[in-house]
PDB file of C-alpha atoms in Angstrom:
ATOM      1  CA  MET A   1      18.643  50.438 -49.505  1.00 50.00           C
ATOM      2  CA  SER A   2      21.014  47.464 -49.701  1.00 52.00           C
ATOM      3  CA  PRO A   3      19.970  44.099 -51.223  1.00 53.00           C
ATOM      4  CA  GLY A   4      19.723  42.287 -47.867  1.00 53.00           C
ATOM      5  CA  GLU A   5      17.738  45.060 -46.191  1.00 55.00           C
ATOM      6  CA  PRO A   6      13.922  44.844 -46.233  1.00 55.00           C
ATOM      7  CA  PRO A   7      12.076  47.728 -47.928  1.00 55.00           C
ATOM      8  CA  ASP A   8      10.151  50.431 -46.060  1.00 58.00           C
ATOM      9  CA  GLY A   9       6.973  49.260 -44.358  1.00 53.00           C
ATOM     10  CA  PHE A  10       8.597  46.187 -42.819  1.00 53.00           C
ATOM     11  CA  ASP A  11       8.859  46.009 -39.064  1.00 48.00           C
ATOM     12  CA  LYS A  12      12.632  45.589 -38.696  1.00 46.00           C
ATOM     13  CA  ALA A  13      12.560  45.389 -34.890  1.00 43.00           C
ATOM     14  CA  ALA A  14       9.962  42.619 -34.793  1.00 45.00           C
ATOM     15  CA  GLN A  15      11.362  40.506 -37.659  1.00 48.00           C
ATOM     16  CA  GLY A  16      12.811  37.891 -35.267  1.00 49.00           C
ATOM     17  CA  ALA A  17       9.531  36.979 -33.535  1.00 47.00           C
ATOM     18  CA  SER A  18       7.145  38.317 -36.155  1.00 81.00           C
ATOM     19  CA  GLN A  19       3.673  36.861 -36.305  1.00 88.00           C
ATOM     20  CA  VAL A  20       0.534  38.285 -37.812  1.00 92.00           C
ATOM     21  CA  ARG A  21      -3.035  37.170 -38.414  1.00 92.00           C
ATOM     22  CA  VAL A  22      -3.401  35.271 -41.677  1.00 93.00           C
ATOM     23  CA  ASP A  23      -6.278  37.449 -42.931  1.00 93.00           C
ATOM     24  CA  LYS A  24      -4.251  40.589 -42.244  1.00 93.00           C
ATOM     25  CA  TRP A  25      -1.191  39.159 -44.019  1.00 94.00           C
ATOM     26  CA  LEU A  26      -3.252  38.197 -47.099  1.00 94.00           C
ATOM     27  CA  TRP A  27      -4.596  41.745 -47.208  1.00 94.00           C
ATOM     28  CA  HIS A  28      -1.108  43.268 -46.741  1.00 94.00           C
ATOM     29  CA  ALA A  29       0.229  41.082 -49.575  1.00 94.00           C
ATOM     30  CA  ARG A  30      -2.606  42.340 -51.819  1.00 94.00           C
ATOM     31  CA  PHE A  31      -4.205  38.980 -52.522  1.00 93.00           C
ATOM     32  CA  PHE A  32      -7.584  40.445 -51.524  1.00 93.00           C
ATOM     33  CA  LYS A  33      -8.945  43.986 -51.738  1.00 93.00           C
ATOM     34  CA  THR A  34     -10.414  44.007 -48.243  1.00 93.00           C
ATOM     35  CA  ARG A  35      -9.655  42.260 -44.986  1.00 92.00           C
ATOM     36  CA  SER A  36     -13.176  40.888 -44.850  1.00 93.00           C
ATOM     37  CA  LYS A  37     -12.644  39.196 -48.254  1.00 92.00           C
ATOM     38  CA  ALA A  38      -9.411  37.717 -46.897  1.00 92.00           C
ATOM     39  CA  ALA A  39     -11.260  36.462 -43.810  1.00 93.00           C
ATOM     40  CA  GLU A  40     -13.900  34.854 -46.065  1.00 92.00           C
ATOM     41  CA  ALA A  41     -11.141  33.066 -47.983  1.00 91.00           C
ATOM     42  CA  VAL A  42      -9.702  31.736 -44.718  1.00 92.00           C
ATOM     43  CA  THR A  43     -13.058  30.439 -43.483  1.00 91.00           C
ATOM     44  CA  GLY A  44     -13.725  29.005 -46.948  1.00 88.00           C
ATOM     45  CA  GLY A  45     -10.707  26.723 -46.719  1.00 86.00           C
ATOM     46  CA  LEU A  46      -7.119  27.848 -46.409  1.00 91.00           C
ATOM     47  CA  ARG A  47      -4.233  25.561 -45.582  1.00 93.00           C
ATOM     48  CA  ILE A  48      -1.252  26.671 -43.540  1.00 93.00           C
ATOM     49  CA  ASN A  49       1.622  24.186 -43.889  1.00 93.00           C
ATOM     50  CA  ALA A  50      -0.838  21.546 -45.220  1.00 88.00           C
ATOM     51  CA  GLU A  51      -3.140  21.914 -42.188  1.00 90.00           C
ATOM     52  CA  ARG A  52      -6.610  23.364 -42.732  1.00 91.00           C
ATOM     53  CA  SER A  53      -7.329  26.631 -40.969  1.00 86.00           C
ATOM     54  CA  THR A  54     -10.791  28.150 -40.595  1.00 86.00           C
ATOM     55  CA  LYS A  55      -9.906  30.945 -38.189  1.00 90.00           C
ATOM     56  CA  PRO A  56      -8.854  34.309 -39.642  1.00 90.00           C
ATOM     57  CA  ALA A  57      -6.995  35.000 -36.384  1.00 91.00           C
ATOM     58  CA  GLN A  58      -4.563  32.112 -37.000  1.00 91.00           C
ATOM     59  CA  SER A  59      -0.987  33.407 -36.757  1.00 92.00           C
ATOM     60  CA  VAL A  60       1.499  33.019 -39.603  1.00 93.00           C
ATOM     61  CA  ARG A  61       5.227  33.715 -39.741  1.00 93.00           C
ATOM     62  CA  PRO A  62       7.896  33.765 -42.428  1.00 94.00           C
ATOM     63  CA  GLY A  63       8.498  30.297 -43.864  1.00 93.00           C
ATOM     64  CA  ASP A  64       4.854  29.172 -43.661  1.00 94.00           C
ATOM     65  CA  VAL A  65       3.282  27.839 -46.862  1.00 94.00           C
ATOM     66  CA  LEU A  66      -0.282  28.951 -47.624  1.00 94.00           C
ATOM     67  CA  THR A  67      -2.612  27.175 -50.047  1.00 93.00           C
ATOM     68  CA  PHE A  68      -5.881  28.911 -50.873  1.00 91.00           C
ATOM     69  CA  ALA A  69      -8.367  29.470 -53.672  1.00 88.00           C
ATOM     70  CA  GLN A  70      -8.435  32.873 -55.321  1.00 86.00           C
ATOM     71  CA  GLY A  71     -11.158  33.013 -57.916  1.00 84.00           C
ATOM     72  CA  ARG A  72     -10.775  29.942 -60.135  1.00 85.00           C
ATOM     73  CA  THR A  73      -7.105  29.415 -59.362  1.00 87.00           C
ATOM     74  CA  VAL A  74      -5.417  27.748 -56.413  1.00 89.00           C
ATOM     75  CA  ARG A  75      -2.518  29.768 -55.025  1.00 91.00           C
ATOM     76  CA  VAL A  76       0.438  28.142 -53.260  1.00 94.00           C
ATOM     77  CA  ILE A  77       2.759  30.694 -51.677  1.00 95.00           C
ATOM     78  CA  ARG A  78       5.538  30.799 -49.099  1.00 96.00           C
ATOM     79  CA  ILE A  79       5.614  33.739 -46.695  1.00 94.00           C
ATOM     80  CA  GLU A  80       8.964  35.521 -46.869  1.00 94.00           C
ATOM     81  CA  ALA A  81       8.333  38.571 -44.672  1.00 93.00           C
ATOM     82  CA  ILE A  82       5.771  40.356 -42.533  1.00 93.00           C
ATOM     83  CA  ALA A  83       4.744  43.955 -43.282  1.00 90.00           C
ATOM     84  CA  THR A  84       3.398  46.550 -40.879  1.00 87.00           C
ATOM     85  CA  ARG A  85       1.229  48.242 -43.489  1.00 90.00           C
ATOM     86  CA  ARG A  86      -0.470  47.579 -46.819  1.00 91.00           C
ATOM     87  CA  GLY A  87       2.035  49.208 -49.121  1.00 90.00           C
ATOM     88  CA  PRO A  88       2.437  49.459 -52.891  1.00 93.00           C
ATOM     89  CA  ALA A  89       2.467  46.396 -55.146  1.00 92.00           C
ATOM     90  CA  PRO A  90       6.273  45.987 -55.400  1.00 93.00           C
ATOM     91  CA  GLU A  91       6.474  46.021 -51.623  1.00 93.00           C
ATOM     92  CA  ALA A  92       3.654  43.476 -51.382  1.00 93.00           C
ATOM     93  CA  GLN A  93       5.336  41.161 -53.911  1.00 93.00           C
ATOM     94  CA  ALA A  94       8.430  41.071 -51.692  1.00 93.00           C
ATOM     95  CA  LEU A  95       6.336  39.481 -48.926  1.00 93.00           C
ATOM     96  CA  TYR A  96       5.937  36.085 -50.625  1.00 94.00           C
ATOM     97  CA  THR A  97       7.267  33.584 -53.149  1.00 94.00           C
ATOM     98  CA  ASP A  98       4.803  31.947 -55.525  1.00 93.00           C
ATOM     99  CA  LEU A  99       5.286  28.157 -55.500  1.00 92.00           C
ATOM    100  CA  ALA A 100       2.526  27.277 -57.981  1.00 82.00           C
ATOM    101  CA  PRO A 101       3.647  26.187 -61.459  1.00 78.00           C
ATOM    102  CA  PRO A 102       3.149  28.834 -64.153  1.00 77.00           C
ATOM    103  CA  GLU A 103      -0.083  28.649 -66.099  1.00 73.00           C
ATOM    104  CA  PRO A 104       0.219  27.498 -69.726  1.00 73.00           C
ATOM    105  CA  ALA A 105      -0.015  30.249 -72.317  1.00 70.00           C
ATOM    106  CA  ALA A 106      -3.026  30.417 -74.628  1.00 62.00           C
ATOM    107  CA  ALA A 107      -2.722  28.071 -77.589  1.00 55.00           C
ATOM    108  CA  LYS A 108      -3.529  30.588 -80.315  1.00 53.00           C
ATOM    109  CA  PRO A 109      -4.372  34.255 -79.855  1.00 55.00           C
ATOM    110  CA  GLU A 110      -6.290  34.139 -83.178  1.00 57.00           C
ATOM    111  CA  ALA A 111      -8.540  31.375 -81.860  1.00 53.00           C
ATOM    112  CA  VAL A 112      -9.548  33.567 -78.927  1.00 52.00           C
ATOM    113  CA  SER A 113     -10.613  36.440 -81.165  1.00 54.00           C
ATOM    114  CA  GLU A 114     -12.522  34.067 -83.467  1.00 57.00           C
ATOM    115  CA  ALA A 115     -14.421  32.647 -80.517  1.00 60.00           C
ATOM    116  CA  GLU A 116     -15.776  36.060 -79.536  1.00 63.00           C
ATOM    117  CA  PRO A 117     -19.328  36.625 -80.734  1.00 63.00           C
ATOM    118  CA  GLU A 118     -19.993  39.336 -83.291  1.00 64.00           C
ATOM    119  CA  PRO A 119     -22.088  42.304 -82.258  1.00 62.00           C
ATOM    120  CA  ALA A 120     -25.811  41.790 -82.744  1.00 59.00           C
ATOM    121  CA  LYS A 121     -27.066  42.865 -86.156  1.00 69.00           C
ATOM    122  CA  ARG A 122     -30.269  44.840 -86.374  1.00 67.00           C
ATOM    123  CA  ALA A 123     -32.833  43.765 -88.911  1.00 74.00           C
ATOM    124  CA  PRO A 124     -33.456  46.539 -91.486  1.00 67.00           C
ATOM    125  CA  GLY A 125     -36.680  48.384 -90.846  1.00 65.00           C
ATOM    126  CA  SER A 126     -36.944  47.478 -87.184  1.00 79.00           C
ATOM    127  CA  GLY A 127     -36.810  50.316 -84.687  1.00 82.00           C
ATOM    128  CA  ARG A 128     -35.153  53.630 -85.425  1.00 85.00           C
ATOM    129  CA  PRO A 129     -33.343  53.868 -88.727  1.00 82.00           C
ATOM    130  CA  THR A 130     -29.586  54.103 -88.777  1.00 83.00           C
ATOM    131  CA  LYS A 131     -27.850  57.101 -90.309  1.00 89.00           C
ATOM    132  CA  ARG A 132     -27.308  55.180 -93.536  1.00 87.00           C
ATOM    133  CA  GLU A 133     -30.941  54.061 -93.699  1.00 83.00           C
ATOM    134  CA  ARG A 134     -32.056  57.640 -92.986  1.00 86.00           C
ATOM    135  CA  ARG A 135     -30.053  58.929 -95.944  1.00 88.00           C
ATOM    136  CA  GLU A 136     -31.585  56.258 -98.196  1.00 85.00           C
ATOM    137  CA  ILE A 137     -35.087  57.256 -97.040  1.00 84.00           C
ATOM    138  CA  ASP A 138     -34.352  60.946 -97.670  1.00 87.00           C
ATOM    139  CA  ALA A 139     -32.957  60.161-101.125  1.00 86.00           C
ATOM    140  CA  TYR A 140     -36.102  58.231-101.978  1.00 81.00           C
ATOM    141  CA  ARG A 141     -38.515  60.865-100.626  1.00 82.00           C
ATOM    142  CA  LEU A 142     -36.773  63.987-101.861  1.00 78.00           C
ATOM    143  CA  PRO A 143     -35.741  63.899-105.494  1.00 70.00           C
ATOM    144  CA  ARG A 144     -32.503  65.672-106.235  1.00 68.00           C
ATOM    145  CA  SER A 145     -32.766  68.692-108.442  1.00 61.00           C
TER     146      SER A 145
END
């Protein structure tokens, strides 16, 4: 495969006049696990070239810019190609260019681990004894000879 040639799974014959439904393209590009989740994202508020779209059947083509919410982040992407199938991740990443600025890295990795709560401690004598407590009970009950 040469550098200018699209990978397998791209419709080479229809690249000139290629259009596809926006929900189908989002699913092909692996932004959502199912097409119904992609359709929900479109009806929830997706912008195609700065114009709001609420119809999952809206057509998109290479060069269009999509802005949509995915979880807690807002994605801004430019469509580079149209695929004919939902292929592997490297193939899906070739379908778009991410235009959003990169997220800042975490300030301190140590601060994250310190913020995690410790596992709950069990009060001695409540519920079933632990292995250590069981040994202490046995040592108290049974004198060693």
